[in-house]
Amino acid sequence: MRRQLRSRRAPAFPYGYRYRLDDQDEVNQNYLADEEEEAEEAQVLVVPDLEEEEEKEEEERSQGQPIGNAWWQKLQIMIEYLWDPERRISLAQTGLILFIYFFFYASLAAVITLCMYMLFLTISPYMPTFTERVKTPGVMIRPFAHSLNFNFNVSEPDTWQHYVISLNGFLQGYNDSLQEEMNVDCPPGQYFIQDGNEDEDKKACQFKRSFLKNCSGLEDPTFGYATGQPCILLKMNRIVGFRPELGDPVKVSCKVQRGDEDDIRSINYYPESASFDLRYYPYYGKLTHVNYTSPLVAMHFTDVVKNQAVPVQCQLKGKGIINDVISDHFVGRVIFTLNIET
């Protein structure tokens, strides 16, 4: 609230009244002091009122301002950050600094690209650079079994039908007609070495499905699972340039891993030699040896104890073959379990 300052006049004295000059000066000084005190009180009271009115006016302006203006201001700030036309800088950096950054990262990318290019010039896409570290091929089996446990009941086809489907699908590429069409009939017992440039296509020797005889699925569509005499196929993983040492083919031997050896009384192998013939080696890689078909050895377990789990270990036998690596159960050997119920 504002208070109006009331002017105060000096006191009037009667005519002829005698007073001293000092008293008059004291009265004037008191009068001026009162005037100053009232002016200060008026200023103290007026200033808060002015501040409150300014705050009210600011709130009224902000309430009446559209919301879109705030977003527009933010957008302008962002645009000015990306490019400030007055200062002629981008991202709060001068053009010189941006040029230095660009030159540095462009040079770094060029060096990396050049190094990769020089590296690829020394690597052949047809032959691995380091092959001496892989001496013994790994081993895999078919049909696929969870945790390598073959559990099935002879009298319940649903328990072994998926094994039959897996074997049929795997052997489609070994059909006799397909092998005769794509591959050549090579003489057995010797390496099939093909000279020429490494980028030339190589021929592949035939491995027909009929070589597996009772485990081919041609004579017995159930691969022996319907009679409790299952067939399991074994193959070696491909290694470019691998040749069995001393010209002796790698053989397969299966036995009970732990327990009574009489739990497996009879196993038939196909081919009968239970070996991988030399004519399927060396392997030249998937880029040039396109139609190569890995040789197989089929194990036909014709007499296995029933109604109990039998651990089986199948090993590769040959010169330079390692089959006793504790840390890897698939280098030169494979371990699985047969549990045939009747």
mmCIF file of C-alpha atoms in Angstrom, residues 62 68 121 150 197 200 284 317 322 327:
data_model
loop_
_atom_site.group_PDB
_atom_site.id
_atom_site.type_symbol
_atom_site.label_atom_id
_atom_site.label_comp_id
_atom_site.label_asym_id
_atom_site.label_seq_id
_atom_site.Cartn_x
_atom_site.Cartn_y
_atom_site.Cartn_z
ATOM 1 C CA SER A 62 3.758 -16.602 -19.753
ATOM 2 C CA GLY A 68 4.655 -24.180 -29.475
ATOM 3 C CA LEU A 121 46.726 -60.658 -50.329
ATOM 4 C CA PHE A 150 20.110 -93.486 -28.089
ATOM 5 C CA ASN A 197 45.996 -74.537 -60.294
ATOM 6 C CA GLU A 200 40.539 -75.147 -60.747
ATOM 7 C CA TYR A 284 40.771 -79.635 -51.738
ATOM 8 C CA LYS A 317 42.867 -96.128 -35.667
ATOM 9 C CA ILE A 322 45.282 -89.109 -31.784
ATOM 10 C CA SER A 327 39.697 -82.367 -22.945
#
